[in-house]
Coordinates of C-alpha atoms and ligand atoms in Angstrom, one line a residue:
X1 CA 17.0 5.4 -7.7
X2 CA 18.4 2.4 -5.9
X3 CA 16.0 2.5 -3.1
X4 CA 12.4 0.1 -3.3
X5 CA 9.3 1.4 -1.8
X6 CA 6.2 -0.9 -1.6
X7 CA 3.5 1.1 -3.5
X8 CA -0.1 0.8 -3.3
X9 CA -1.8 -0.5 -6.7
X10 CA -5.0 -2.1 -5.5
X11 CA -7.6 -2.1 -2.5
X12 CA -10.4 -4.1 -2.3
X13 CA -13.1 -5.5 0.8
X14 CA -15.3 -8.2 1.3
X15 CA -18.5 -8.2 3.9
X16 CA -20.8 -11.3 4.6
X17 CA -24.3 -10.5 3.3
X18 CA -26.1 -10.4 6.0
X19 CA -26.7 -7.2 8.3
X20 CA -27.7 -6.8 12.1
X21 CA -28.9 -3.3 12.8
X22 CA -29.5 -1.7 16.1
X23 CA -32.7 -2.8 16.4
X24 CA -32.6 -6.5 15.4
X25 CA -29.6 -6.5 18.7
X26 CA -32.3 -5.4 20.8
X27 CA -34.1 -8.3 20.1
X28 CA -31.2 -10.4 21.3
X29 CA -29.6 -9.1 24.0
X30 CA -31.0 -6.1 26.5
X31 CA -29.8 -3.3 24.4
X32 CA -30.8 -0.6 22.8
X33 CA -30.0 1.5 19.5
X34 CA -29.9 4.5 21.8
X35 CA -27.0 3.5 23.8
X36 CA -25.3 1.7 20.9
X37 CA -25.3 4.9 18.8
X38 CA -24.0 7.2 21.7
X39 CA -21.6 4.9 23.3
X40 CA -19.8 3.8 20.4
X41 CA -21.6 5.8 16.4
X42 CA -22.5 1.8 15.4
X43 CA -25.4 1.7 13.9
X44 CA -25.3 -2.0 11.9
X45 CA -22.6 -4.5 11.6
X46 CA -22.4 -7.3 8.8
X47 CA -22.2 -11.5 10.4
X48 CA -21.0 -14.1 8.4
X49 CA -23.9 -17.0 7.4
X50 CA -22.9 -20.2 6.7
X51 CA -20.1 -21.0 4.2
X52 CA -18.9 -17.4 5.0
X53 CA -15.7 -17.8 6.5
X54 CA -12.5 -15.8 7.4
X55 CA -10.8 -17.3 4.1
X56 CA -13.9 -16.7 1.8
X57 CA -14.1 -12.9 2.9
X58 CA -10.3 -13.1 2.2
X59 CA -10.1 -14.3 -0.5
X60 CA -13.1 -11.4 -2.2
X61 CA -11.3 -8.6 -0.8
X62 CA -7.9 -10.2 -2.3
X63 CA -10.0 -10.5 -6.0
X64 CA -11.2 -7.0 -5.5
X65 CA -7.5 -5.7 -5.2
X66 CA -6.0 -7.3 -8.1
X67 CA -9.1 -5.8 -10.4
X68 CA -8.0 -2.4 -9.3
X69 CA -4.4 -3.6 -10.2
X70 CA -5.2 -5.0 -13.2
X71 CA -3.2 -7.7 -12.0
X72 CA -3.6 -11.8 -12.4
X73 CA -2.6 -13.9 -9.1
X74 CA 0.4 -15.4 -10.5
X75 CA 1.7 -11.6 -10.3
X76 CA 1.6 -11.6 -6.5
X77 CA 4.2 -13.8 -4.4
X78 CA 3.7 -12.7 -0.7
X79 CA 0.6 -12.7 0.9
X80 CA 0.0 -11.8 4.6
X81 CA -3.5 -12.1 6.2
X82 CA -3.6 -10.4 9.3
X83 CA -6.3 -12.2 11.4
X84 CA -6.8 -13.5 15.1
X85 CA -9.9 -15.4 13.9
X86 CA -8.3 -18.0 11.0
X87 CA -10.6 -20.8 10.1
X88 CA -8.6 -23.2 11.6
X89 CA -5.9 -23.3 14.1
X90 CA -3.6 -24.0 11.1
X91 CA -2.4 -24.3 8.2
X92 CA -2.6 -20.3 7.8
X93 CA -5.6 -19.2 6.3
X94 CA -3.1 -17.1 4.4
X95 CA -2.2 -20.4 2.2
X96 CA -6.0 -21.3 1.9
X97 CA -6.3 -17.8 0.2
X98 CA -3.4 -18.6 -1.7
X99 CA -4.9 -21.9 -2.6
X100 CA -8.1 -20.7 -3.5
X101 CA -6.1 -17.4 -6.4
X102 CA -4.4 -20.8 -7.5
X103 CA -0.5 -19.3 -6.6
X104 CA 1.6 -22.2 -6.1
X105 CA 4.8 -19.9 -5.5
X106 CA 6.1 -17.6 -3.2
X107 CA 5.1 -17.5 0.3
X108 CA 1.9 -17.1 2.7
X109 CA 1.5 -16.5 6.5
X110 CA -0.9 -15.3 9.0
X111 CA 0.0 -12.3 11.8
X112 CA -2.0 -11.9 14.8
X113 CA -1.9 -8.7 17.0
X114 CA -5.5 -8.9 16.8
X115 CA -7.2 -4.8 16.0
X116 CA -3.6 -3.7 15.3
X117 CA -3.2 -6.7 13.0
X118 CA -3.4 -4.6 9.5
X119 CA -1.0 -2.1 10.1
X120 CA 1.3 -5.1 11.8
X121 CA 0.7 -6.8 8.2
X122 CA 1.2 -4.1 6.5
X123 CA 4.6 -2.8 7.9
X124 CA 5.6 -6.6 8.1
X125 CA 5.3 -7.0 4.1
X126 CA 6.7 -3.4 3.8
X127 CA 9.7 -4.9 4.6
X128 CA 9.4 -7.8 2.4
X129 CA 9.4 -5.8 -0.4
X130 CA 12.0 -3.5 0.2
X131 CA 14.4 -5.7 1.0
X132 CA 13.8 -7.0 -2.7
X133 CA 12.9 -10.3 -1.5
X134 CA 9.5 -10.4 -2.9
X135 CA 8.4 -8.2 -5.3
X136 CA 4.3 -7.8 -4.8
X137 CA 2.1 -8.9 -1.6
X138 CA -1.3 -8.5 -1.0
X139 CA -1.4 -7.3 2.8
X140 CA -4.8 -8.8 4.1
X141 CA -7.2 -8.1 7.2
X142 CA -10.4 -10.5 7.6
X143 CA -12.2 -11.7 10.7
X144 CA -15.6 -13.3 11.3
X145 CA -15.3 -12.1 15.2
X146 CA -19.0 -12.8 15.1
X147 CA -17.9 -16.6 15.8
X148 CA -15.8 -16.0 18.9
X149 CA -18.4 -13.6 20.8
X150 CA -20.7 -14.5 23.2
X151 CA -23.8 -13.6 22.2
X152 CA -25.3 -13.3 25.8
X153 CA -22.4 -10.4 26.8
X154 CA -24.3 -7.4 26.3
X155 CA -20.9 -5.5 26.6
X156 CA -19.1 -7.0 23.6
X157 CA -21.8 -8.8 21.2
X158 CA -23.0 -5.7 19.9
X159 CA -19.5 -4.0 19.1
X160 CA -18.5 -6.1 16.5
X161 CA -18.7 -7.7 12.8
X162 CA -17.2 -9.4 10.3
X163 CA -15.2 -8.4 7.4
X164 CA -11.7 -8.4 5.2
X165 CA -10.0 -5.6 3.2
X166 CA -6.6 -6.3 1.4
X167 CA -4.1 -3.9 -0.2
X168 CA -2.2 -4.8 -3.1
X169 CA 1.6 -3.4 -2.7
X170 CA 4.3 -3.4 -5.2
X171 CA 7.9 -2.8 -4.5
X172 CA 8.7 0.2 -7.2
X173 CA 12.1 2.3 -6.9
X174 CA 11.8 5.7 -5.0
X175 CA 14.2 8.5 -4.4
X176 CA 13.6 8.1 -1.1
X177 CA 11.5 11.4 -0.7
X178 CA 8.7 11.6 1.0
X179 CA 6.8 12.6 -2.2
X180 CA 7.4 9.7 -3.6
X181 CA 4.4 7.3 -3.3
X182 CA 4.6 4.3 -1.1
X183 CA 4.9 3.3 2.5
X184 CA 6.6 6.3 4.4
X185 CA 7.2 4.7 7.8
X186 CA 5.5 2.3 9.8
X187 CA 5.5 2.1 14.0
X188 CA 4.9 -1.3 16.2
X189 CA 4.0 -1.3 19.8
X190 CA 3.3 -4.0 22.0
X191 CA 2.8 -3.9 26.0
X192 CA 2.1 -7.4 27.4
X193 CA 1.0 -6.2 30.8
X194 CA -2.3 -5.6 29.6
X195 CA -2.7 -9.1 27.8
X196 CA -5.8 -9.9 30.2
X197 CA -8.0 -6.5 29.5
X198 CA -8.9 -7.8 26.0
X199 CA -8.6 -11.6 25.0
X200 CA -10.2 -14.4 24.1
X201 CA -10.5 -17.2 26.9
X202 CA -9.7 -20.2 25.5
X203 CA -7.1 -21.9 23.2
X204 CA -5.7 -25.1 21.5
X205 CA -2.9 -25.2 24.3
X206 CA -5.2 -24.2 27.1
X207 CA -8.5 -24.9 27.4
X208 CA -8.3 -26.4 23.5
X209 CA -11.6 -24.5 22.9
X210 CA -11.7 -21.7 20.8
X211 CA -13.1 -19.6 23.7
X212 CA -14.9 -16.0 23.6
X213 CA -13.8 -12.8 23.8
X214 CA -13.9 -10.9 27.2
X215 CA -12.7 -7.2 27.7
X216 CA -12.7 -4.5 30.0
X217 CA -13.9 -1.9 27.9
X218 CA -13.2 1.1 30.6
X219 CA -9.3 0.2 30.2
X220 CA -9.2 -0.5 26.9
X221 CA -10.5 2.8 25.8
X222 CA -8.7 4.5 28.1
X223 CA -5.1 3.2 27.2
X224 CA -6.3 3.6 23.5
X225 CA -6.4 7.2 23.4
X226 CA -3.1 7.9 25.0
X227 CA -1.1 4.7 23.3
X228 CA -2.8 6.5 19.6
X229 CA -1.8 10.0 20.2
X230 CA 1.8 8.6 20.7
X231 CA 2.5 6.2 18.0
X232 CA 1.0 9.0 15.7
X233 CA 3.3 11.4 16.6
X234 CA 6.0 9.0 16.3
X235 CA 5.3 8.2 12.7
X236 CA 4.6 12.0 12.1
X237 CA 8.4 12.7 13.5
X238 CA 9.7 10.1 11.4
X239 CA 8.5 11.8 7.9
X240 CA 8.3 15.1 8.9
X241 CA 4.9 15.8 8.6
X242 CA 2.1 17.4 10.9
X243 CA -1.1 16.6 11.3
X244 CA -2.4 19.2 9.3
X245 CA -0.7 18.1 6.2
X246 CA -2.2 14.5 6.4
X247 CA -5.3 13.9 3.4
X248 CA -7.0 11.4 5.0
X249 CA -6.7 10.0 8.2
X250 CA -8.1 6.0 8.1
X251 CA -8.1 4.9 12.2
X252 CA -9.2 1.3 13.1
X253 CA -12.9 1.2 13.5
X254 CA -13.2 0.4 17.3
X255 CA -15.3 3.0 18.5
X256 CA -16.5 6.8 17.2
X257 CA -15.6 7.9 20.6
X258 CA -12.1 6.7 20.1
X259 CA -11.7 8.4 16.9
X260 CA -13.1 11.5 18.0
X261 CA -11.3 11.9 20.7
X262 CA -7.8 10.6 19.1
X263 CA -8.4 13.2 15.9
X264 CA -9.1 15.6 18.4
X265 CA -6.2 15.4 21.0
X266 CA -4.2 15.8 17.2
X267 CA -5.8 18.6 15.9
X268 CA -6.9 16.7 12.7
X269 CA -9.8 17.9 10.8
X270 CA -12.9 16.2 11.6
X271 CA -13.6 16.5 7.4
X272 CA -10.5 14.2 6.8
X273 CA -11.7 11.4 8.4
X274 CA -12.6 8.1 7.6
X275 CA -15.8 7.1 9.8
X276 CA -17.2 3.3 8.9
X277 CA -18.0 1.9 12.2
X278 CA -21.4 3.4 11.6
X279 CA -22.0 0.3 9.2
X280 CA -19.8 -2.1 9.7
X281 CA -18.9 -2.0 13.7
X282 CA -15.5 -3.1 14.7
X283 CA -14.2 -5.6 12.5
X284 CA -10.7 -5.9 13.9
X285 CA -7.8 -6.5 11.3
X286 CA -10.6 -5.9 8.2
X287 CA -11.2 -2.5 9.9
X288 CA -8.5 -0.4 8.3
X289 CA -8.5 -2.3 5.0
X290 CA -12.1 -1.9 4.6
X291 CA -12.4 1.8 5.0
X292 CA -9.4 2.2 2.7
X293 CA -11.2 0.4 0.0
X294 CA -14.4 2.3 0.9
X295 CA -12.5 5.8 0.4
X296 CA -10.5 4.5 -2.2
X297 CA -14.0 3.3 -4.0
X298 CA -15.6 6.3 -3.2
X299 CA -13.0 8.4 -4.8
X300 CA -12.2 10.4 -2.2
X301 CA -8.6 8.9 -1.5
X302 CA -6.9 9.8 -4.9
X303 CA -3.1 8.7 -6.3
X304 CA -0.5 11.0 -4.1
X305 CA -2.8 11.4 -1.1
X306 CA -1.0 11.2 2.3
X307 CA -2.9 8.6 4.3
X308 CA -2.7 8.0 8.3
X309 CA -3.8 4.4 9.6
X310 CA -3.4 3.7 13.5
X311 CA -4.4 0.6 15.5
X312 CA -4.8 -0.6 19.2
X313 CA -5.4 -4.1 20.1
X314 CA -5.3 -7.1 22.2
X315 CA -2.0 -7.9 23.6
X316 CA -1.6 -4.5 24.2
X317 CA -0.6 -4.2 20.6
X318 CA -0.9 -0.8 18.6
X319 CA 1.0 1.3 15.7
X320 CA 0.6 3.5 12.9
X321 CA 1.5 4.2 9.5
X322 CA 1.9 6.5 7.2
X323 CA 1.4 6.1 3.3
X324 CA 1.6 8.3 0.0
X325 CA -1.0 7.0 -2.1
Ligands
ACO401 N1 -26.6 -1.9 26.1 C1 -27.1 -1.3 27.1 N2 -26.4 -1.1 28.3 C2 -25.1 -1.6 28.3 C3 -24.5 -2.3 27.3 C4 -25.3 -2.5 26.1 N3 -24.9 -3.1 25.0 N4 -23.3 -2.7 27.6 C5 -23.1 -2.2 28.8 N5 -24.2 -1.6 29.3 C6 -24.4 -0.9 30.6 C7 -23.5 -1.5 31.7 O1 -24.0 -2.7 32.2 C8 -23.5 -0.4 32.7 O2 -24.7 -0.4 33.4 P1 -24.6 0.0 35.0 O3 -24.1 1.4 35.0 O4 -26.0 -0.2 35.4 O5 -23.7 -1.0 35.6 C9 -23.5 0.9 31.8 O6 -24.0 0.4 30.5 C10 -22.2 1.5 31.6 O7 -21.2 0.5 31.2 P2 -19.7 0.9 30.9 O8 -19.0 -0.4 30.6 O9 -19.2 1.7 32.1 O10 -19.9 1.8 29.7 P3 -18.9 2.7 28.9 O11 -19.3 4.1 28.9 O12 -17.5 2.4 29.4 O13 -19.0 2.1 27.4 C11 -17.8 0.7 25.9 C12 -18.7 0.8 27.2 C13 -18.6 1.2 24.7 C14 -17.4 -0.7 25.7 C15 -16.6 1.6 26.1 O14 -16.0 1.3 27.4 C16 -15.6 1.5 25.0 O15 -15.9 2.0 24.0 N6 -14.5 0.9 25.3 C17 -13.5 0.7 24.2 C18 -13.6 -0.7 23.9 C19 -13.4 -1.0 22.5 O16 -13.6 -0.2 21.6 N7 -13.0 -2.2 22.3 C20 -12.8 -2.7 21.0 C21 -11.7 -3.6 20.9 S1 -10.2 -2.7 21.3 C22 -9.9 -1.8 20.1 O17 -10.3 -2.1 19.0 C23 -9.3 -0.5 20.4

């Protein structure tokens, strides 16, 4: 019993109130629900109004974790927020969320590996915790992407929205089993020879703008299927399990397409997944977090479940993770 596993005690989500369906992007750019819905299953996204900001949406998914924890803030002393969207270039918007639970000790920082920013968080403060360093974190994804898009690009306004998700972990001692609950194993990737297929062109140290993002979709989706297949496998390897034995499988929201054909190539069962993109688009770090919470909320993930999470973002950066609920 002299081993610490970061356990999951509390998920929770944030989304801005207001909703752009299908229809009302038609009305903005030349789109259509039609080729929405086939190209990539969205059918609505939620955009932050005014006063809605990265931190705010933080900060509500953050509250919504603790309920579930029955925990106060002054339990938690780590918090990273995975974000490539802060609200402003710095201080972290990790210490305004720390700011704004009123936790004056311990520490708070931001990641950025933009889609794959969650499980990057995640497996980041998994180490925190069971190097006994800290002893609770809340592991954060939020975005407002909505404020970095340019809303005359047909071919990346109407994939994404805004959103944050948090998990409240706790380092608890474990055999070391992979029955026990907790964080099994985590996997990073990064490939910076495809920095320029998805990015955001502009920058404090550049053009000091904050820029808009550009992509080549074609690429993107193509390296995504392969780059997902294999950091799956690797985290399967690493705990011994097989696809078939995984409960739910929780995949960044990018693209139904992606999922599909990802779940597929794996041979996991179209039943154990988690599908949000339909309402809430791709929301980028606040992807994973958010269809946790939903599944968690909606009582279909249950305490001991084995749950898969996988990423691909920007950068190239992707990974996976697997955790026992
Ligand atoms: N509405 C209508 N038509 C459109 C739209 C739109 N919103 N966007 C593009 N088109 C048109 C194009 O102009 C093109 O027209 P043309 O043939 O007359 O030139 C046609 O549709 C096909 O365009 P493609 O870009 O080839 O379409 P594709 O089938 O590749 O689908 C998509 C585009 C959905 C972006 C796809 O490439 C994709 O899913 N890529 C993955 C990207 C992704 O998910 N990125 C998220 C961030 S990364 C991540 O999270 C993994």
């Amino acid at each position: 019993m002299n081993k610490l596993r970061s356990v999951v005690r509390g998920s929770g989500a944030a989304l801005p109130k207001r909703i752009i369906d299908n229809a009302e992007m038609a009305t903005l750019v030349d789109t259509s629900d039609d080729w929405i819905t086939q190209r990539t299953g969205i059918k609505s996204r939620h955009i932050a109004g005014e006063g809605e900001t990265t931190g705010s949406l933080a900060t509500a998914a953050a509250r919504a974790a603790l309920a579930e924890a029955k925990l106060e803030p002054n339990d938690i002393d780590l918090i990273v927020l995975a974000t490539s969207t802060p609200d402003h270039t710095f201080p972290a918007t990790a210490t305004e969320v720390q700011h704004e639970l009123g936790i004056t000790h311990g520490a708070a920082f931001d990641v950025n590996a933009v889609c794959s920013g969650f499980v990057y968080g995640l497996s980041t403060a998994d180490k925190f915790l069971r190097s006994g360093d800290y002893k609770r974190a809340l592991v954060i994804g939020a975005e407002t992407f909505s404020r970095i898009l340019d809303w005359t690009d047909r071919t990346t306004c109407v994939l994404f929205g805004d959103g944050a998700g948090a998990l409240l972990l706790e380092a608890q001692p474990s055999s070391g089993g992979r029955n026990d609950r907790g964080v099994l194993s985590s996997h990073l990737r990064s490939d910076g020879r495809y920095r320029d297929k998805l990015y955001v062109d502009g920058g404090p140290s550049t053009t000091k703008t904050v820029g808009h993002l550009r992509m080549e979709g074609r690429e993107v989706f193509r390296h995504a299927v392969i780059n997902l297949a294999e950091t799956i496998q690797e985290t399967l390897r690493a705990t011994g399990y097989a696809a078939t034995d995984i409960d739910w499988f929780v995949p960044h929201q990018a693209n139904r397409r992606i999922i599909d054909a990802t779940s597929h190539k794996l041979g996991i069962d179209p039943a154990r997944v988690v599908l949000t993109v339909d309402k809430h688009g791709n929301t980028s770090a606040a992807s994973i977090p958010l269809a946790l919470a939903t599944a968690r909320g909606d009582g279909r993930i249950k305490d001991g479940d084995l749950v898969l999470i996988e990423a691909m973002g920007g950068g190239f950066t992707w990974g996976s993770a697997l955790i026992r609920w």
